[in-house]
XYZ file of C-alpha atoms in Angstrom:
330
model
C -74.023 -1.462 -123.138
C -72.082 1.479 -121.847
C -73.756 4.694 -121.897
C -71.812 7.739 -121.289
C -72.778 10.154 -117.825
C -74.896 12.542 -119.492
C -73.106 15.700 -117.657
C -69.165 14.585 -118.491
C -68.298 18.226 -119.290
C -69.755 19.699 -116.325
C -66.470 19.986 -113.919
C -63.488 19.339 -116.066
C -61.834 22.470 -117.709
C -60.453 21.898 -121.080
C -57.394 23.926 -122.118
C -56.280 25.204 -125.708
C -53.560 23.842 -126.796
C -51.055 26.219 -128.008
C -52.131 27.961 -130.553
C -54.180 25.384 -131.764
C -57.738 24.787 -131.762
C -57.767 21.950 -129.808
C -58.652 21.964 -126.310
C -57.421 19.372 -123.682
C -58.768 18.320 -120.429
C -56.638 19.509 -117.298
C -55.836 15.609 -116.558
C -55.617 13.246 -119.401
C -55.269 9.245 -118.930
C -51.970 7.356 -119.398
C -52.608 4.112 -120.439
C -49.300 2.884 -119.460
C -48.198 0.124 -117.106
C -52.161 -0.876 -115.889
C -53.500 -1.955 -119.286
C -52.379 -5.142 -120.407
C -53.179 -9.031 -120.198
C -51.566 -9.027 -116.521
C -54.286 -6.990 -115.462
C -58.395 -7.966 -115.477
C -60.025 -6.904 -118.295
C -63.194 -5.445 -116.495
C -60.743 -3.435 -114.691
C -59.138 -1.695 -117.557
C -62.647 -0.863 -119.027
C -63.990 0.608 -115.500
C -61.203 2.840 -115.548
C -61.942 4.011 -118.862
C -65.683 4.657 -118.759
C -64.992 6.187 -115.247
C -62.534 8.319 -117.208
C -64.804 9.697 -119.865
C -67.721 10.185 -117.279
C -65.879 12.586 -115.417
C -64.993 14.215 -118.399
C -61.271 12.787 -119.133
C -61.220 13.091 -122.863
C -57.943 12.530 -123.704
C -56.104 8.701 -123.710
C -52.167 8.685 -124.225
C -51.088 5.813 -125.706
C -47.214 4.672 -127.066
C -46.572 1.550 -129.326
C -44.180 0.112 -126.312
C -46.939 0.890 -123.734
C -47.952 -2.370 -121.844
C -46.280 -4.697 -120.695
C -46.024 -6.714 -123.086
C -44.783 -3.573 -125.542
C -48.330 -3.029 -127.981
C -50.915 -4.441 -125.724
C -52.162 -0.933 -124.249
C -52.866 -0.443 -127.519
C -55.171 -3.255 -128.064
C -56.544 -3.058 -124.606
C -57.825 0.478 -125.914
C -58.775 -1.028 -129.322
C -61.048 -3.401 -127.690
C -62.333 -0.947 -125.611
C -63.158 1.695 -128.318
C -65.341 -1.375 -130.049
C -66.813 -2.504 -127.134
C -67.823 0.882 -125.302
C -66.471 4.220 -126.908
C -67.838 3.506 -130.161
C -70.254 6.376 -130.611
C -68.079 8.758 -128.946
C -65.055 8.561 -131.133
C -65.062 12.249 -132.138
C -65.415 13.255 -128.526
C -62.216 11.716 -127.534
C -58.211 12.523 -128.013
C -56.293 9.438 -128.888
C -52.403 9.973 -128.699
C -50.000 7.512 -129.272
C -45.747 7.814 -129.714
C -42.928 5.622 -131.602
C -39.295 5.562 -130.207
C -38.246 3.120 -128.350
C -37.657 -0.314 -129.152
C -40.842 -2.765 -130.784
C -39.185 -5.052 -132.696
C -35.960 -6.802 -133.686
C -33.288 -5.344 -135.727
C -32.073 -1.832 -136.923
C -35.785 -0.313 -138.258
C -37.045 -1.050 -134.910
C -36.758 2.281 -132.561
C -35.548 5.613 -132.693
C -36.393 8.292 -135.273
C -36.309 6.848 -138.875
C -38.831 7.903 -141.230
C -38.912 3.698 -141.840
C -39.801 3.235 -138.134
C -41.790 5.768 -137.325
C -44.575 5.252 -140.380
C -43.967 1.479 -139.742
C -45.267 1.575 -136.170
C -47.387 4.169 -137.030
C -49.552 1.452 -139.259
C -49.278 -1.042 -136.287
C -50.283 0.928 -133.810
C -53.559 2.273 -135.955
C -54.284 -1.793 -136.447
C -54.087 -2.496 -132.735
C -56.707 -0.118 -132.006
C -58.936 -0.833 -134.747
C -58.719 3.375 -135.651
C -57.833 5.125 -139.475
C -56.065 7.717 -137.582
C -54.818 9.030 -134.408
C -55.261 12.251 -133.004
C -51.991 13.358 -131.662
C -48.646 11.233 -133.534
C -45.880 11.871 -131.192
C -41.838 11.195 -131.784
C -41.182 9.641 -128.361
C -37.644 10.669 -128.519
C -35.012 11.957 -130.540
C -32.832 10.227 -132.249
C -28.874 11.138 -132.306
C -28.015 9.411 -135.455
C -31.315 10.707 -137.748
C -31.456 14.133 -138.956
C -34.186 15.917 -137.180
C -35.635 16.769 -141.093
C -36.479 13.069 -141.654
C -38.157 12.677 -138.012
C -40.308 16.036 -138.991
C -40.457 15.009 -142.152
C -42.143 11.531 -141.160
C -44.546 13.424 -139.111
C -45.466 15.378 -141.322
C -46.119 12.559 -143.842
C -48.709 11.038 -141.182
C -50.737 14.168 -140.967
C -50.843 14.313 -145.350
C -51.709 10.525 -145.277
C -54.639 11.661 -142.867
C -53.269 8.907 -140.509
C -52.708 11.484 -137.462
C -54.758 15.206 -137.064
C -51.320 16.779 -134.842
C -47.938 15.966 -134.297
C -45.593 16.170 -130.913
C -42.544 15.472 -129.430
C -41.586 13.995 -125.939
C -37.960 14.510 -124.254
C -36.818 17.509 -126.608
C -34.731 19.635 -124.499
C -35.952 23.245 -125.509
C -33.317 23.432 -128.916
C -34.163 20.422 -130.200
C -37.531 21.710 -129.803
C -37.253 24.815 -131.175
C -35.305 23.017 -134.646
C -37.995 20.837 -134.705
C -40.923 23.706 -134.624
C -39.291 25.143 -137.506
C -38.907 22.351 -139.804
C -42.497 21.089 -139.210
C -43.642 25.000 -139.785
C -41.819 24.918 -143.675
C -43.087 21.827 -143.767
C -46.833 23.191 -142.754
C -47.779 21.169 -140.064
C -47.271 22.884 -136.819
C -45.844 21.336 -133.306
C -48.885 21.025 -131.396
C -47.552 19.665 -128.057
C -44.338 18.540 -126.540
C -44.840 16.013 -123.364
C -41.873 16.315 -120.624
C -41.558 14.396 -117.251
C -42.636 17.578 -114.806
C -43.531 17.470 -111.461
C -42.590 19.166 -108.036
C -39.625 17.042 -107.200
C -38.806 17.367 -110.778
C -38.185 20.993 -112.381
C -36.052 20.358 -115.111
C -38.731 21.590 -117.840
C -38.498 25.395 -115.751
C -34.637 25.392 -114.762
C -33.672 23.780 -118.660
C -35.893 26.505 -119.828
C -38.405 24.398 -121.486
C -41.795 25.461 -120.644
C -40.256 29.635 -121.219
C -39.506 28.167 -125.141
C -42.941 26.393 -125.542
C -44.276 29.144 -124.713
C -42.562 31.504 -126.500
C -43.389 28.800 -129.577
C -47.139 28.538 -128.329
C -46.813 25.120 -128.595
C -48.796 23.126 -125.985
C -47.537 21.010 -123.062
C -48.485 17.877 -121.384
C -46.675 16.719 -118.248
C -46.178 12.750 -117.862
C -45.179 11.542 -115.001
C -46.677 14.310 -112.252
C -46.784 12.118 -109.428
C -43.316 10.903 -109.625
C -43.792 7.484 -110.319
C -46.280 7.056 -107.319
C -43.945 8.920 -104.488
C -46.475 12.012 -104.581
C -49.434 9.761 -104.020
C -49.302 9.207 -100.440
C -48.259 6.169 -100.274
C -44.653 6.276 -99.039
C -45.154 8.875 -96.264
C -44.518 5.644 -93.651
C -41.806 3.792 -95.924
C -42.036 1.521 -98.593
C -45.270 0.022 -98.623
C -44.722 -3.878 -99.841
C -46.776 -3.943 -102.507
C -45.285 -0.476 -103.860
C -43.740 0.125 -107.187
C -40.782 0.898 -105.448
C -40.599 -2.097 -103.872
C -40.549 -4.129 -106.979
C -38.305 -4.424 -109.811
C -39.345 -1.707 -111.497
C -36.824 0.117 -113.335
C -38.819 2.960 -113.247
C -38.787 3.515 -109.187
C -35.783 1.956 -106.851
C -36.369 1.426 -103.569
C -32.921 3.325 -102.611
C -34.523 6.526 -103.989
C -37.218 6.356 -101.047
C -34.680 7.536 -98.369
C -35.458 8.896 -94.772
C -34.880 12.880 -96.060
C -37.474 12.318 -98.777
C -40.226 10.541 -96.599
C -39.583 13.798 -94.595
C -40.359 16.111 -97.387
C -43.348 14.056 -98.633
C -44.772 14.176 -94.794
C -44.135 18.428 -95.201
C -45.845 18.631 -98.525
C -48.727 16.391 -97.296
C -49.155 18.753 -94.389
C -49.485 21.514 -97.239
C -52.536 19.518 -99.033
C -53.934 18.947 -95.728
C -54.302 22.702 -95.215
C -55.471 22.789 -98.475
C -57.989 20.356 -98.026
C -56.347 17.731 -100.733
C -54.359 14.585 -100.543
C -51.019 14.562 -101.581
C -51.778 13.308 -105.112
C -54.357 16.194 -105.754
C -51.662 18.954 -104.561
C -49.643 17.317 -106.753
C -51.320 17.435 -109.759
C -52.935 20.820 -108.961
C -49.031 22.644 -109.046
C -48.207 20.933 -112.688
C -51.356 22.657 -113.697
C -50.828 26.074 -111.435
C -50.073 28.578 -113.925
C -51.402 27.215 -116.705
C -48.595 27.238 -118.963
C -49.127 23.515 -118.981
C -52.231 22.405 -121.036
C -52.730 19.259 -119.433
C -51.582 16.509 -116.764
C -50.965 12.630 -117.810
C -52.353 10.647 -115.039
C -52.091 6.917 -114.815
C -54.770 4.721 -112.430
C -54.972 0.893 -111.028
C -58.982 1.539 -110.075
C -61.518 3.918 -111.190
C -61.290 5.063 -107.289
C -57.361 6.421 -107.599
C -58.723 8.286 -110.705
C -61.352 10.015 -109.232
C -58.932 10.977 -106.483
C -56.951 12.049 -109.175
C -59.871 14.279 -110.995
C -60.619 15.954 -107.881
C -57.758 17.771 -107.922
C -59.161 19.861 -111.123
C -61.436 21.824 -107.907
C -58.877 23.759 -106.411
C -55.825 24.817 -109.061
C -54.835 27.960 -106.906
C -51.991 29.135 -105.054
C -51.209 31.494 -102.967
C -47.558 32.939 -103.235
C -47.337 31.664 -99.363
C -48.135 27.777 -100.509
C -45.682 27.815 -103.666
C -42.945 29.677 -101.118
C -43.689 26.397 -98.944
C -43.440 24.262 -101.652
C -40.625 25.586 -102.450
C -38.389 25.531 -99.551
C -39.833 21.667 -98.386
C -38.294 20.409 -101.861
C -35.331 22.753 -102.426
C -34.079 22.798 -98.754
């Protein structure tokens, strides 16, 4: 039987959330596209354990996480009976509704319909009465924002979710939906954006300026840009790469000779910081702290200790970001 490491708090800091008074750890787990019934079972739960032990208390979940969409869930609903049992009220468990689960018009989006629907499903795949964090994945062009909110807000009175988010708001959408879920009286907690140094639209959109203005937290998904910050395309495209895959989410055309070059430049950067690539990474997401936390995904409890690591060195110098800076702007 799993026991947890006796000293999981020691090295990880936890951040408040907002204005909340919930505190996150700097790097939360993904469980996104390296839990589910393509990948060993053992695996997924040495991740996990490995995960808590170094004091990773939060696990982001979404109903279409997998593949197949739903089975993420379950992975982590086995997992919670098998292992985490006694420390359910030392972890975070997030999970979103959006995008597509099932057939027919109630299916995705933003529907109050949808949204409580999946809400149920997803509770029943992980064997849990509630959630911690209920996020709307996306919004939804065709649904007043009021019935999204609205739905939200009707998990947190049915005690089926503690907090409510958002993910992919721009920064007015976000701002409508703060107010609506304030009248309603349940606050935006958190609002998870891709973010990451090859990606700035959260700073030049003006994003992270309006969460903060809202003290509402942030959590950035997506940090290591889909694996090109980890290293492993400073020589090319590795064959076994995402990128050299079918995944829609990375295309090999993307990895061109100008960007290898800037990865190489940053890496030199880590190097004289005395991290990899992945850790410098991760450490600039979390820099100035106006973002609470850092999503990070892992195939092996080794990548996410890598990953962790980065937590020991979150400074910069105004030399290093003006380095940063001019390797992924020039």
């Amino acid at each position: 039987m799993y026991t947890a490491h006796p000293d999981r708090y020691a090295d990880m800091p936890y951040r408040r959330t907002g204005r909340s008074g919930l505190k996150l750890p700097a790097l939360s787990l993904g469980l996104w596209h390296n839990f589910g019934p393509d990948r060993p079972v053992e695996t997924q739960r040495a991740i996990l354990r490995r995960a808590f032990d170094l004091g990773v208390t939060h696990f982001d979940l979404a109903n279409n996480y997998g593949p197949p969409p739903g089975s993420a869930e379950s992975a982590l609903g086995d997992a919670l009976k098998a292992d985490f049992a006694p420390y359910r009220d030392e972890l975070v468990i997030s999970t979103k509704a959006g995008y597509l689960m099932w057939p027919g018009p109630y299916g995705e989006w933003g529907s109050r319909k949808y949204l409580l629907s999946s809400l149920d499903q997803s509770l029943a795949r992980m064997g849990l009465d509630h959630v911690d964090i209920f996020y709307s994945h996306r919004p939804d062009p065709d649904t007043p924002l009021e019935e999204t909110m609205g739905a939200l807000h009707t998990a947190v009175q049915q005690g089926k979710a503690l907090y409510v988010g958002v993910s992919n708001y721009s920064p007015e959408q976000t701002r409508e939906a703060a107010r609506i879920l304030a009248e309603l009286g349940t606050p935006l907690l958190i609002h998870q954006p891709r973010y990451s140094m090859l990606d700035r639209r959260p700073e030049t959109s003006g994003l992270l300026d309006t969460l903060g203005e809202l003290q509402v937290g942030s959590i950035a998904y997506s940090p290591l840009e889909q694996g090109l910050l980890t290293g492993r395309y400073l020589d090319g495209i590795p064959e076994d790469s995402r990128a050299a895959s079918d995944s829609p989410f990375l295309d090999s055309d993307a990895v061109t000779g100008e960007l290898v070059g800037r990865l190489r430049a940053l890496n030199d950067v880590a190097a004289d910081r005395g991290q990899s690539l992945a850790q410098l990474a991760l450490a600039w997401v979390l820099r100035e702290g106006r973002v609470t936390s850092a999503l990070v995904g892992a195939s092996s409890p080794r990548q996410l200790e890598d990953s962790v690591a980065a937590v020991g060195n979150l400074e910069f110098g105004a030399d290093e970001l003006a380095r940063i800076d001019e390797i992924v702007k020039k």
